C-alpha atoms as one frame of an Amber mdcrd trajectory, in Angstrom:
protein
 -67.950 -45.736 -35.884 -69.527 -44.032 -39.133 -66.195 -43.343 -40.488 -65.326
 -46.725 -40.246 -68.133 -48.084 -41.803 -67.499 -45.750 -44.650 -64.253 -46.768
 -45.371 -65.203 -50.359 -45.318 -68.619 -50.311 -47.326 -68.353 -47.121 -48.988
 -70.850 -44.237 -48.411 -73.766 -45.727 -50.081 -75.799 -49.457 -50.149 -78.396
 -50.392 -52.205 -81.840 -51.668 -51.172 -84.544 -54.192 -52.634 -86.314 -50.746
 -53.791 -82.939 -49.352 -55.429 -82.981 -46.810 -52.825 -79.393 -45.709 -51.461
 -79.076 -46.590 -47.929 -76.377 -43.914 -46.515 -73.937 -45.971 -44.686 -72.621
 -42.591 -42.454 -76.478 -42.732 -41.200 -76.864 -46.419 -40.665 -73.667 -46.974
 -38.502 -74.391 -44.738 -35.978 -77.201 -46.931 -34.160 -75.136 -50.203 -35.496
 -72.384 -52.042 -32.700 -72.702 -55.021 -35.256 -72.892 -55.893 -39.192 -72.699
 -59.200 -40.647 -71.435 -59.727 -44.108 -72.809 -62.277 -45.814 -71.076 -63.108
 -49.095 -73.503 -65.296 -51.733 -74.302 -65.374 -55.050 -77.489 -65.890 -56.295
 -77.135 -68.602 -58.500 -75.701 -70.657 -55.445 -78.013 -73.417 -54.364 -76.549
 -73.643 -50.779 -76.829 -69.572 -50.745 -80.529 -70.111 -51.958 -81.160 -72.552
 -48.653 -79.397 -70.256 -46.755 -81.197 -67.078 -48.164 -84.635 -68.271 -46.653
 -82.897 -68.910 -43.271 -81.543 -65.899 -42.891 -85.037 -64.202 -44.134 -86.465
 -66.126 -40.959 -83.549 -65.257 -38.513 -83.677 -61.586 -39.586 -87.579 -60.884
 -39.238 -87.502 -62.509 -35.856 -84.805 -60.255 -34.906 -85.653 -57.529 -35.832
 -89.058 -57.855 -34.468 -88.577 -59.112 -31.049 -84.834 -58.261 -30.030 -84.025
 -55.714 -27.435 -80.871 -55.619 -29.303 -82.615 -54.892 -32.920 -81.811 -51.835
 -34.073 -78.022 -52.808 -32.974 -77.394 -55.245 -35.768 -77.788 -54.947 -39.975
 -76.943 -57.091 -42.546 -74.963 -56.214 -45.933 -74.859 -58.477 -48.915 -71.979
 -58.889 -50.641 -72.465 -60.348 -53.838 -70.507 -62.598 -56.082 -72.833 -62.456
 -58.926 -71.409 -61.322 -62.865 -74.815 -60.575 -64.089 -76.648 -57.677 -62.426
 -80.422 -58.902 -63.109 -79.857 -62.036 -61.372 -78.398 -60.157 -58.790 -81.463
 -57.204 -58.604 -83.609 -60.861 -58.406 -81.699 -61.936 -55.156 -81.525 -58.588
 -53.517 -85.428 -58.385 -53.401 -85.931 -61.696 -51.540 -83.412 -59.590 -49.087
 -84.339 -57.195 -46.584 -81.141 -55.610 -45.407 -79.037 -53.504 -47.891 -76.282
 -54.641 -50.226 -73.014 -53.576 -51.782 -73.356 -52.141 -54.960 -73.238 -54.060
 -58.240 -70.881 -52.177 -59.910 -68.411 -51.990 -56.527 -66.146 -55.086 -57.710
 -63.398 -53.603 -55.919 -65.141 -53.085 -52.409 -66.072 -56.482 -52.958 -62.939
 -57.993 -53.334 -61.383 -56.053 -50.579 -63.689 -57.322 -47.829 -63.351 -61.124
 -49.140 -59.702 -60.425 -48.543 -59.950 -58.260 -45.514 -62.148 -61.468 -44.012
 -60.514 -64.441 -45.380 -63.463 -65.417 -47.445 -63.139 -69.176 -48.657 -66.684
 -69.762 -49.671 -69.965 -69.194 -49.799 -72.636 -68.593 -48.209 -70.293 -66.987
 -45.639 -71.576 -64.884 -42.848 -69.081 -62.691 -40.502 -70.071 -60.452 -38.225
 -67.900 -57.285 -37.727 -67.311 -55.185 -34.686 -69.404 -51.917 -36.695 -66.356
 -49.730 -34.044 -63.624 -51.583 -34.871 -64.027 -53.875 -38.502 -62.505 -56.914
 -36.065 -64.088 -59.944 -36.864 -66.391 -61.288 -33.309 -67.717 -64.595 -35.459
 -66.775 -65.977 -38.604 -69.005 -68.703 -39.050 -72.697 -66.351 -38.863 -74.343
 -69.411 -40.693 -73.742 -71.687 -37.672 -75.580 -68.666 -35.242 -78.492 -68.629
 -37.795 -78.800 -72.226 -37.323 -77.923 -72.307 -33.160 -79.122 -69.245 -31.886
 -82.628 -69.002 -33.946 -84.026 -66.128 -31.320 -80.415 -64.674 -31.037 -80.526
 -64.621 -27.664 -76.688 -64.613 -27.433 -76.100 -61.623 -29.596 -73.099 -60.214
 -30.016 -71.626 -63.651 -30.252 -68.635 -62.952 -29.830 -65.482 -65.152 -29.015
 -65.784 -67.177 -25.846 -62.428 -68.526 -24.643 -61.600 -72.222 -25.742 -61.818
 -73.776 -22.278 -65.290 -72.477 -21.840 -66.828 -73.923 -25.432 -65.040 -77.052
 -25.101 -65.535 -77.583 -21.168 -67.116 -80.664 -20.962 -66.181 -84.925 -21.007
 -64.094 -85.834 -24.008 -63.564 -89.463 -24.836 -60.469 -91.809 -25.128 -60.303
 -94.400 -27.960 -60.508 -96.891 -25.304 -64.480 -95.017 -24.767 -62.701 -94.432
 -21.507 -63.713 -90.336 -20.773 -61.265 -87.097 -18.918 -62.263 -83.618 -18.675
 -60.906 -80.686 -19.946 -58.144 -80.443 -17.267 -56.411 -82.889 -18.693 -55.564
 -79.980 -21.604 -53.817 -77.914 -18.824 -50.946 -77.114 -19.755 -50.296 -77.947
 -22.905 -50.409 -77.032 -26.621 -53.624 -78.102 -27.879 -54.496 -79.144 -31.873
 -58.394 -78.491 -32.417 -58.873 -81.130 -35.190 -62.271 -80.789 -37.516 -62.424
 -83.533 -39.586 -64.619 -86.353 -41.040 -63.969 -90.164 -42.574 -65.777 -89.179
 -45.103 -63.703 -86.924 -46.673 -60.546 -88.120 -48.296 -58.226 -85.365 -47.577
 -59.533 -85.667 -43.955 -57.756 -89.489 -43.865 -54.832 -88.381 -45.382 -53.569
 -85.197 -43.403 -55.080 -87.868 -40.598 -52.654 -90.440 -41.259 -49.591 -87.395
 -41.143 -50.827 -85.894 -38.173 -50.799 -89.671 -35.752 -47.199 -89.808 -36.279
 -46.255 -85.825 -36.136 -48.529 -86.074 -32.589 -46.273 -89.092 -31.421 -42.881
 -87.450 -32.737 -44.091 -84.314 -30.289 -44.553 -86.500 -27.598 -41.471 -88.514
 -28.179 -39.494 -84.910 -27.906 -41.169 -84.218 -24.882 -43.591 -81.446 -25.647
 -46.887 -81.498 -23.320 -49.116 -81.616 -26.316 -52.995 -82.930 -27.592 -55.168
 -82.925 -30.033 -58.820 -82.554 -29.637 -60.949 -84.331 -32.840 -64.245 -82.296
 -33.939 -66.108 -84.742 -35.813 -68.275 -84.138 -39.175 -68.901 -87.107 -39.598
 -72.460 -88.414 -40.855 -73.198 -91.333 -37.914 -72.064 -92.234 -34.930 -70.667
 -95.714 -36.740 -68.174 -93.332 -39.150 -67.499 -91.328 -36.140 -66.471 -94.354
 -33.892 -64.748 -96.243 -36.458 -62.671 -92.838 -37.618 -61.601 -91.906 -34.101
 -60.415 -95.619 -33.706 -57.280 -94.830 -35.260 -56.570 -91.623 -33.059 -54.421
 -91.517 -30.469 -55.860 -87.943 -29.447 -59.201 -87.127 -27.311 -62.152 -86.348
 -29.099 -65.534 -83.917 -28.348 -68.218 -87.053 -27.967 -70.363 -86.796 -30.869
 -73.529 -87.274 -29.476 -72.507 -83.153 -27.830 -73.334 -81.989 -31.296 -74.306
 -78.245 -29.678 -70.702 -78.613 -28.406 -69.095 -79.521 -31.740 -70.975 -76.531
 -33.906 -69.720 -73.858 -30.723 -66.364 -74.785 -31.738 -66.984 -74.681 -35.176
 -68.427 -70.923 -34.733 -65.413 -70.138 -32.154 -63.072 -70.681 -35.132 -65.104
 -69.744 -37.872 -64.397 -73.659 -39.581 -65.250 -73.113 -43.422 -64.399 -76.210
 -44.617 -62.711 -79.670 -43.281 -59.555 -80.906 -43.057 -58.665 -77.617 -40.434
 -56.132 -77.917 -37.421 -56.570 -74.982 -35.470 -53.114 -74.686 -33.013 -53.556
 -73.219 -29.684 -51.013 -71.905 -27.089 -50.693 -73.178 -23.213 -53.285 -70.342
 -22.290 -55.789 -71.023 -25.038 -54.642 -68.893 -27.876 -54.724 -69.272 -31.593
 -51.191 -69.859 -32.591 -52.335 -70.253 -36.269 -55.127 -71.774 -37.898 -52.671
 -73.181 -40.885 -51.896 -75.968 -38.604 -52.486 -78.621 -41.757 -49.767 -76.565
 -43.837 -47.307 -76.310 -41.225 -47.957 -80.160 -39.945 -46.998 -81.286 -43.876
 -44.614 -79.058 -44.208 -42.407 -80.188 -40.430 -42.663 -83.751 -40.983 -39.803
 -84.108 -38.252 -41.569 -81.637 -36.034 -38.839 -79.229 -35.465 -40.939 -75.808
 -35.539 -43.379 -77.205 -32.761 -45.418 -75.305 -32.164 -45.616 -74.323 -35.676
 -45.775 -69.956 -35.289 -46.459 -68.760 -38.174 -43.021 -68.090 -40.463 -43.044
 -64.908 -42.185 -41.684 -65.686 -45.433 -42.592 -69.543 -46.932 -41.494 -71.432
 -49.045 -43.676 -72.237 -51.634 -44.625 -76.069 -51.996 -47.293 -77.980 -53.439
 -48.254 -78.461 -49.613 -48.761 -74.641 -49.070 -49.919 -73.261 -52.379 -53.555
 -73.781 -51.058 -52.872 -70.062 -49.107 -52.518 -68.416 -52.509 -56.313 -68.374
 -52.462 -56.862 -67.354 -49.261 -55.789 -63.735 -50.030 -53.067 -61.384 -51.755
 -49.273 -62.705 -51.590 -46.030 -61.725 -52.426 -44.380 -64.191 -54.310 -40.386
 -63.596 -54.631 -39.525 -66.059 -58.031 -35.395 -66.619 -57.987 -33.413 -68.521
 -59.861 -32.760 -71.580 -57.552 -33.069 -75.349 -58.054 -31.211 -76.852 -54.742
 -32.808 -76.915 -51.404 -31.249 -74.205 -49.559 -30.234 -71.966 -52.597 -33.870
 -69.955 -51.488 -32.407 -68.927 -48.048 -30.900 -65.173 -49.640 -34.279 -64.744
 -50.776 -35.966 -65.145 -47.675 -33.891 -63.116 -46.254 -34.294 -60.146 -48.498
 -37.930 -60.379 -48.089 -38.258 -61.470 -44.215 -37.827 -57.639 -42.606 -40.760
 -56.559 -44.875 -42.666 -59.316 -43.529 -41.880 -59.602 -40.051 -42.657 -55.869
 -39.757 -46.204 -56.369 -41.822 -47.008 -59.041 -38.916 -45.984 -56.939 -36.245
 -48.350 -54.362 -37.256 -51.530 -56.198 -37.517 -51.034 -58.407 -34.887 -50.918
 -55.042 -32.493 -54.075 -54.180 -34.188 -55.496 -58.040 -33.365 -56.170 -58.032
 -37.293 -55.543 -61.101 -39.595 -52.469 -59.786 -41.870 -53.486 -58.323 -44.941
 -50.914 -60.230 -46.889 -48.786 -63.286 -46.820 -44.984 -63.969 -48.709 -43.324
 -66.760 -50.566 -40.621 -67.070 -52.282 -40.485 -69.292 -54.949 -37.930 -71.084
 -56.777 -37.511 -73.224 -60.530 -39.710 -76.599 -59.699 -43.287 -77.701 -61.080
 -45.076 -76.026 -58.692 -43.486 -72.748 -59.799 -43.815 -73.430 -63.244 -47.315
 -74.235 -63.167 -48.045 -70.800 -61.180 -46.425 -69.205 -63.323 -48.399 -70.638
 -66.635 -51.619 -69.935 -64.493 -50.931 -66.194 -64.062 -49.519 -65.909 -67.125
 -45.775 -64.247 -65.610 -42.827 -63.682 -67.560 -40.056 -65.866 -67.217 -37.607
 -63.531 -65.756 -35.790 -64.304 -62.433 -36.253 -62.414 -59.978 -39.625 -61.670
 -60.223 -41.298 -59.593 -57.839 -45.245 -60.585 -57.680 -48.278 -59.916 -55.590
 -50.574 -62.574 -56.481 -54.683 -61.805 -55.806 -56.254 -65.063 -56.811 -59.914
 -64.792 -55.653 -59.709 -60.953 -57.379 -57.824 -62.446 -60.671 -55.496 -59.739
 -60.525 -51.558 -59.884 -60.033 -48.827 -57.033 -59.753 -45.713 -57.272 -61.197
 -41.877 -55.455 -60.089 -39.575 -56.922 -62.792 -36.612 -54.892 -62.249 -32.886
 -55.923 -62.605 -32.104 -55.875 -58.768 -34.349 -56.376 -56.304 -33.083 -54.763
 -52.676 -34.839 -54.416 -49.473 -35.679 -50.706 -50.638 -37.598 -52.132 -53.882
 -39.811 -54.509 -52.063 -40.998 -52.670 -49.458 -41.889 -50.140 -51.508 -43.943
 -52.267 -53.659 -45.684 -53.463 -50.511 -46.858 -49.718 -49.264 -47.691 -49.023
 -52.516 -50.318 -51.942 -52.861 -51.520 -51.699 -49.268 -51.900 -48.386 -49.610
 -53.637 -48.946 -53.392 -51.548 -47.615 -55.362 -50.225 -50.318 -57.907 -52.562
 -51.132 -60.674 -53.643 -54.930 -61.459 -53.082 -56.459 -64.532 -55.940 -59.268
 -65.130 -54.944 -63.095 -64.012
């Protein structure tokens, strides 16, 4: 358990007192940590701060399970006396100041979008048992239902769920089938948009035959935006009014931000939670139930991913739909056996691949990291680090990219600045 605490925080965390906390120490009473990534010139991480203050003193004072759980900050902030300002309203250690690159490994390790974030990590393991710690803060004030980990999806969304017709079924009426977990809200215009795509990809998948629904999770402001939102789905929908209902499911899939499909399997397992990408990106529906691909291509659709951790971008010289396919396939093996590996280890993979070829989107990726023009290029991309790698080498083979993937999983390759 120490060990693995080590590796992922490093040997040493800083207190409010500048005193080292040794992390080999700490992690042997610990079965949980939670990571909360802020900054402390972050008004929502402010708010949140003085929650989790609150949440932690309580715990820590009452809970049989107290000396079970710590907290580690990991900080976003560039200037290290606003930072030493934040870290004494804490009182649970941090990351170091100076330990960008820790930093930026467990954003990417963890799929960090935004902040505040709060995950709580498996202190055996490193697997993620909730993503969405803000929502326990706010639910689970005496944290009565510590570890909170995953609970399967029948059991957090057992209950009535409404018709548009305010006609109500239960939960059996999911049996079966492949099931779209829908947050969303009228108020937000990407929300009616990706709305408007996803009524007629959910009839196409009924027209084809496919036992298939789609369950709306509402963050909407009123019951009025609610009700007149959900008028124009054909899908079932978690009653608003169950708001204790709606924020389990938000912590079950750790929801960040809104529009998110979350795809499940017959049994109640994540298929992906890119459903929005691969919904836009099968208007005709022909991949249901949208597995993840291993190699994409990249589209103004999908480019959102590039921030959601490091990718391999393959740039070729190809204008003509179809013209990518050698590409992909040069690339896929790599891929497909990158997958393979971390879905045995029930771990999010550590990187995703596109191949890219001469349109605007590529063009304007290429101005924003500031890559040669050369094609093929052979990239890893790190947005939320800056940083990109770059194999520009007359032939690229099967040999040559897999190579360059070992060698940055394994750290060897050294970033040039985005």
């Amino acid at each position: 358990m120490s060990e693995l605490l080590v590796n992922l925080l490093g040997e040493r965390l800083v207190n409010s007192e500048k005193a080292e906390v040794d992390v080999q120490a700490l992690g042997s009473k610990l079965s949980l940590v939670g990571l909360y990534f802020g900054c402390s010139l972050n008004g929502p991480c402010k708010q949140f701060n003085a929650s989790l203050c609150e949440f932690y003193s309580k715990f820590k004072k009452s809970s049989e399970h107290k000396d079970k759980l710590e907290i580690v900050f990991v900080s976003s902030d560039q200037d290290q006396k606003h930072w030493q300002d934040f870290l004494q309203e804490m009182q649970w250690p941090a990351l170091p100041f100076k330990d960008r690159h820790k930093k930026m490994k467990l954003w990417n390790k963890y799929k960090v979008t935004s902040i505040p974030s709060l995950v709580f990590v498996d202190a055996a393991t490193g697997k993620v048992l909730c993503r969405n710690g803000l929502l326990v803060v706010r639910d689970d004030p005496k944290g009565l239902e510590f570890p909170w980990g995953p609970k399967p999806f029948a059991e957090v969304v057992a209950g009535p769920l409404l018709r548009n017709n305010r006609q109500t079924t239960d939960i059996s009426s999911l049996e079966g089938h492949y099931v779209g977990v829908y947050f969303s809200a009228h108020w937000c215009p990407p929300c009616r948009s990706l709305t408007r795509v996803l009524v007629e990809s959910y009839r196409t998948v009924k027209e084809l035959g496919q036992k298939f629904e789609m369950v709306f999770v509402s963050a909407d402001r009123s019951e009025e935006s609610f009700q007149q939102y959900f008028s124009e789905m054909p899908w079932l929908a978690v009653p608003y009014s169950d708001e204790a209902r709606r924020s389990r499911l938000n912590r079950l899939f750790g929801i960040q931000g809104i529009p998110t499909l979350i795809l499940l399997d017959t049994e109640g397992h994540m298929i992906t939670r890119q459903g929005r990408v691969e919904v836009l990106n099968d208007p005709e529906c022909r991949l249901f139930p949208w597995h993840p691909r291993p190699v994409l291509e990249l589209s103004e659709s999908n480019a959102v991913q590039l921030h959601e951790g490091p990718c391999l971008v393959l740039f070729v010289d190809a204008e003509e739909e179809g013209e990518l396919e050698p590409a992909k396939e040069l690339i896929q093996p790599i891929a497909e056996k990158i997958m393979a590996k971390y879905k045995a280890k029930e771990e999010e993979t550590p990187l995703l691949f596109f191949v890219a070829g001469e349109d605007d989107m590529s063009d304007s990726l290429r101005d924003y990291t500031n890559l040669p023009e050369a094609a093929p290029l052979l990239t890893i991309l790190d947005m939320s680090a800056r940083a990109k790698y770059v194999k520009d080498v007359e032939e690229i083979t099967p040999a040559v990219v897999e190579t360059f993937v070992q060698d940055f999983l394994a750290e060897k390759l050294k970033p040039e600045p985005i």
